[in-house]
Short mmCIF file of C-alpha atoms in Angstrom, two decimals:
data_model
loop_
_atom_site.label_atom_id
_atom_site.label_comp_id
_atom_site.label_asym_id
_atom_site.label_seq_id
_atom_site.Cartn_x
_atom_site.Cartn_y
_atom_site.Cartn_z
CA MET U 5 155.03 101.32 -9.56
CA GLU U 6 156.67 97.90 -9.99
CA PHE U 7 157.82 98.86 -13.49
CA PHE U 8 159.80 101.79 -12.12
CA ASN U 9 160.98 100.68 -8.66
CA GLN U 10 164.36 99.43 -9.86
CA ALA U 11 164.62 101.63 -12.96
CA ARG U 12 167.13 104.43 -13.34
CA ALA U 13 166.22 105.16 -16.96
CA VAL U 14 163.39 103.96 -19.21
CA ARG U 15 161.89 104.22 -22.66
CA LEU U 16 158.11 104.44 -23.03
CA LYS U 17 156.61 102.84 -26.12
CA SER U 18 153.05 103.58 -27.21
CA LEU U 19 150.72 101.13 -28.89
CA HIS U 20 151.39 103.06 -32.11
CA ASP U 21 154.86 101.46 -31.98
CA ARG U 22 156.49 104.81 -31.29
CA TYR U 23 158.55 106.08 -28.37
CA LEU U 24 157.87 109.02 -26.09
CA ALA U 25 160.61 111.44 -27.15
CA ALA U 26 161.93 114.79 -25.97
CA ASP U 27 162.67 117.10 -28.89
CA GLU U 28 166.02 118.85 -29.14
CA ASP U 29 164.29 122.24 -28.84
CA GLY U 30 164.10 121.49 -25.10
CA GLU U 31 160.34 122.00 -24.96
CA THR U 32 158.42 119.73 -27.35
CA VAL U 33 157.44 116.15 -26.47
CA ARG U 34 156.40 113.88 -29.33
CA GLN U 35 156.37 110.27 -30.51
CA SER U 36 159.28 108.91 -32.52
CA ARG U 37 160.09 105.61 -34.20
CA ASP U 38 163.75 106.06 -33.25
CA GLY U 39 164.06 104.46 -29.84
CA SER U 40 167.87 104.65 -29.98
CA SER U 41 167.98 108.45 -29.77
CA GLY U 42 168.83 110.22 -26.55
CA GLY U 43 165.45 111.93 -26.64
CA ALA U 44 163.69 108.60 -26.08
CA ARG U 45 165.56 108.00 -22.82
CA TRP U 46 163.92 109.28 -19.62
CA THR U 47 165.58 109.33 -16.22
CA VAL U 48 163.28 108.09 -13.44
CA GLU U 49 163.17 110.12 -10.23
CA ILE U 50 161.46 108.66 -7.18
CA ILE U 51 159.91 111.35 -4.99
CA PRO U 52 161.13 111.06 -1.37
CA GLY U 53 158.29 110.06 0.95
CA ASN U 54 155.94 109.39 -1.99
CA ASN U 55 155.31 105.79 -3.00
CA HIS U 56 152.78 106.58 -5.71
CA HIS U 57 154.31 109.16 -8.05
CA ILE U 58 157.44 109.46 -10.16
CA ARG U 59 159.09 112.16 -12.24
CA LEU U 60 160.63 111.68 -15.67
CA LYS U 61 163.55 113.86 -16.78
CA SER U 62 164.61 114.18 -20.41
CA CYS U 63 168.18 114.10 -21.68
CA TYR U 64 167.93 117.91 -21.89
CA GLY U 65 167.53 118.18 -18.12
CA LYS U 66 163.84 119.08 -18.14
CA TYR U 67 160.84 117.23 -16.72
CA LEU U 68 157.90 115.63 -18.50
CA THR U 69 155.21 118.19 -17.65
CA ALA U 70 151.43 118.22 -17.93
CA SER U 71 150.79 121.82 -18.97
CA GLU U 72 147.42 123.53 -18.96
CA GLU U 73 147.88 124.91 -22.47
CA PRO U 74 145.29 123.52 -24.93
CA PHE U 75 146.75 121.34 -27.66
CA LEU U 76 144.30 122.65 -30.24
CA LEU U 77 141.62 125.29 -29.92
CA GLY U 78 138.28 123.68 -29.20
CA MET U 79 139.75 120.26 -28.32
CA ALA U 80 139.93 118.75 -24.84
CA GLY U 81 143.58 117.57 -24.80
CA ARG U 82 146.30 119.62 -23.09
CA LYS U 83 149.93 119.86 -24.15
CA VAL U 84 152.65 117.71 -22.61
CA ILE U 85 155.99 119.51 -22.67
CA GLN U 86 159.49 119.51 -21.23
CA ASP U 87 159.81 122.13 -18.50
CA MET U 88 161.60 123.09 -15.29
CA PRO U 89 159.23 123.57 -12.35
CA GLU U 90 159.18 126.81 -10.40
CA SER U 91 158.89 124.77 -7.21
CA VAL U 92 159.94 121.25 -6.19
CA ASN U 93 156.32 120.74 -5.17
CA ASP U 94 154.95 121.52 -8.64
CA ALA U 95 152.28 118.85 -9.23
CA ALA U 96 152.51 119.22 -13.02
CA ILE U 97 155.68 117.08 -13.15
CA ASP U 98 154.31 114.24 -10.99
CA TRP U 99 153.02 111.08 -12.69
CA GLU U 100 151.26 108.14 -11.06
CA PRO U 101 151.91 104.80 -12.82
CA ARG U 102 148.75 102.69 -13.10
CA THR U 103 149.39 99.06 -14.06
CA GLU U 104 147.16 97.61 -16.79
CA GLY U 105 148.30 94.00 -17.16
CA PHE U 106 151.83 94.29 -18.54
CA LEU U 107 151.41 97.91 -19.62
CA VAL U 108 151.02 101.16 -17.69
CA LYS U 109 149.03 104.35 -17.75
CA LEU U 110 150.57 107.54 -16.37
CA LYS U 111 148.12 109.68 -14.45
CA THR U 112 148.54 113.33 -13.46
CA ARG U 113 147.57 114.69 -10.07
CA ARG U 114 144.57 116.28 -11.79
CA GLY U 115 143.26 112.87 -12.82
CA LYS U 116 144.23 113.02 -16.52
CA PHE U 117 146.37 110.53 -18.44
CA LEU U 118 149.42 110.73 -20.68
CA ARG U 119 148.12 110.05 -24.17
CA ALA U 120 149.90 108.98 -27.35
CA ASN U 121 147.79 110.37 -30.18
CA GLY U 122 147.44 108.76 -33.61
CA ARG U 123 149.34 109.73 -36.74
CA MET U 124 146.40 111.18 -38.68
CA PRO U 125 145.71 114.96 -38.62
CA PRO U 126 145.16 116.85 -36.47
CA TRP U 127 147.00 114.58 -34.00
CA ASN U 128 150.18 113.90 -36.03
CA ASN U 129 151.79 111.62 -33.41
CA SER U 130 151.51 114.29 -30.75
CA VAL U 131 151.48 113.67 -26.98
CA THR U 132 148.83 115.21 -24.76
CA HIS U 133 147.12 114.55 -21.46
CA GLY U 134 143.42 114.21 -20.90
CA ILE U 135 140.49 111.88 -20.31
CA PRO U 136 139.36 109.98 -23.43
CA HIS U 137 135.62 109.80 -24.06
CA ARG U 138 135.74 107.41 -27.03
CA ASN U 139 136.35 103.68 -26.71
CA VAL U 140 138.55 103.62 -29.81
CA THR U 141 141.11 105.91 -28.15
CA GLN U 142 141.30 104.17 -24.77
CA ASP U 143 144.40 102.24 -25.88
CA TRP U 144 146.18 105.52 -26.59
CA LEU U 145 146.73 105.79 -22.82
CA LEU U 146 148.75 102.55 -22.62
CA TRP U 147 152.55 102.48 -22.59
CA GLU U 148 155.10 99.69 -22.59
CA VAL U 149 157.99 100.34 -20.22
CA GLU U 150 161.45 99.37 -21.47
CA VAL U 151 164.07 99.60 -18.72
CA MET U 152 167.34 101.01 -20.05
CA ASP U 153 169.29 101.19 -16.81
CA ILE U 154 168.60 99.94 -13.29
CA LEU U 155 169.44 100.94 -9.76
CA LYS U 156 172.14 98.84 -8.16
CA THR U 157 171.15 97.29 -4.84
CA ASN U 158 172.84 94.43 -3.01
CA SER U 159 169.55 92.59 -2.53
CA GLN U 160 168.56 92.65 -6.22
CA ASP U 161 171.80 92.29 -8.17
CA TYR U 162 172.67 88.88 -9.46
CA ILE U 163 175.53 88.25 -11.87
CA SER U 164 175.38 84.83 -13.42
CA PRO U 165 178.78 83.07 -13.10
CA ALA U 166 178.02 81.03 -16.23
CA SER U 167 177.37 84.15 -18.24
CA SER U 168 180.20 86.28 -16.85
CA SER U 169 182.73 84.74 -19.24
CA PHE U 170 180.67 86.15 -22.13
CA GLY U 171 180.51 89.63 -20.60
CA VAL U 172 176.85 89.39 -19.67
CA ALA U 173 175.45 90.70 -16.40
CA ALA U 174 171.88 89.87 -15.41
CA VAL U 175 169.70 91.46 -12.74
CA TRP U 176 166.33 89.95 -11.93
CA CYS U 177 163.07 90.82 -10.24
CA PHE U 178 159.56 89.39 -10.41
CA THR U 179 155.99 90.60 -10.17
CA VAL U 180 152.74 88.72 -9.62
CA PHE U 181 149.46 89.85 -11.18
CA GLU U 182 146.12 88.44 -10.06
CA TYR U 183 142.94 88.33 -12.15
CA ARG U 184 139.64 87.19 -10.65
CA LEU U 185 137.59 84.97 -12.94
CA PRO U 186 134.08 83.52 -12.56
CA VAL U 187 135.56 80.05 -12.02
CA GLY U 188 138.42 81.05 -9.76
CA ARG U 189 141.52 83.17 -9.71
CA GLN U 190 144.21 83.35 -12.36
CA PHE U 191 147.73 84.43 -11.48
CA PHE U 192 150.38 85.65 -13.88
CA MET U 193 153.95 85.80 -12.66
CA ARG U 194 156.42 87.84 -14.66
CA TRP U 195 160.13 87.20 -14.11
CA THR U 196 162.16 89.99 -15.69
CA PHE U 197 165.87 89.60 -16.36
CA TYR U 198 167.68 92.83 -17.17
CA CYS U 199 170.65 91.83 -19.28
CA LYS U 200 173.73 93.88 -20.07
CA ARG U 201 176.33 92.75 -22.58
CA GLY U 202 179.93 93.92 -22.87
CA MET U 203 180.44 97.69 -22.92
CA ASP U 204 176.85 98.43 -23.88
CA PHE U 205 175.42 100.24 -20.86
CA ASN U 206 171.78 99.67 -21.78
CA TYR U 207 169.87 96.94 -19.96
CA PHE U 208 167.46 94.89 -22.04
CA PRO U 209 164.44 93.29 -20.33
CA VAL U 210 163.75 89.63 -21.06
CA ASN U 211 160.40 88.50 -19.67
CA LEU U 212 159.35 85.00 -18.65
CA PHE U 213 155.64 84.57 -17.96
CA ILE U 214 154.11 81.83 -15.81
CA CYS U 215 150.34 81.40 -15.58
CA ALA U 216 148.43 79.48 -12.91
CA LEU U 217 144.65 79.02 -12.55
CA TYR U 218 143.14 78.22 -9.18
CA LEU U 219 139.56 76.88 -9.36
CA HIS U 220 136.98 77.37 -6.63
CA SER U 221 135.97 74.11 -4.98
CA SER U 222 132.27 73.40 -4.53
CA VAL U 223 132.95 70.72 -1.90
#
C-alpha cells in the first residue's frame, strides 16, 4: 500500500513498457504507449476502514473492474473493464496492492491478479485478471506505479526554499524494504521526491535508493 498511501492519481506501467489505459468508449481497458493521455491517469480511492484495498477510477468516471466475463473462449483469463458498481460494496472494483520489490501486483478479492498481456495474438496488449500457470508470464502481473498527483498533508509536505525560486515544489516520503539473505539481512531504503514544476500539475517521482547489508555475527 505504500505506493498509494499519498497518491491522488497514478499511472500504471507494465513490463511491456505500456500504460494501463481506459478507452474512450467508457468500457474497454487496454495497454497504451501513450502515457500522456487522460486514459492513462487513474484516480486512487482509499476505502474507509480498509487498509488493504484501493479503487482506481478512470478519467471517464468509471472504476477498474474485474469482470467474470471470459476474455477468450476456452482461455482462463477474465476481462478487466471500466464499470460502475451496483453497490458500494461490490468486491469487483477492489484491488489489493502487493509489493514486489519496487513494483506491485494488484490482487482481486477472488485471489486473481491484474495482468498485462503480451502484444502477440491472441493477447494483443489486452488486460485481464487471472492466475498465471507459466513461469514466462509471471512478470505480466508486475506494474510500476508512477504518481501523478499526491494528497496534501501538513506532515508530509515539504517545499524546498532553495527550489522555490525556480517554481519547483517537492514532497517526500520514504519506504524501507527488507530482504533476508543466508549471510544476514539486506535493507533497501527508497526516498521518493515528488517534484512539481511551474504550472504543470503532474508530480514526477525521483527515487534515491540506499542499500545496507547487516551480517550475522558468529561470535
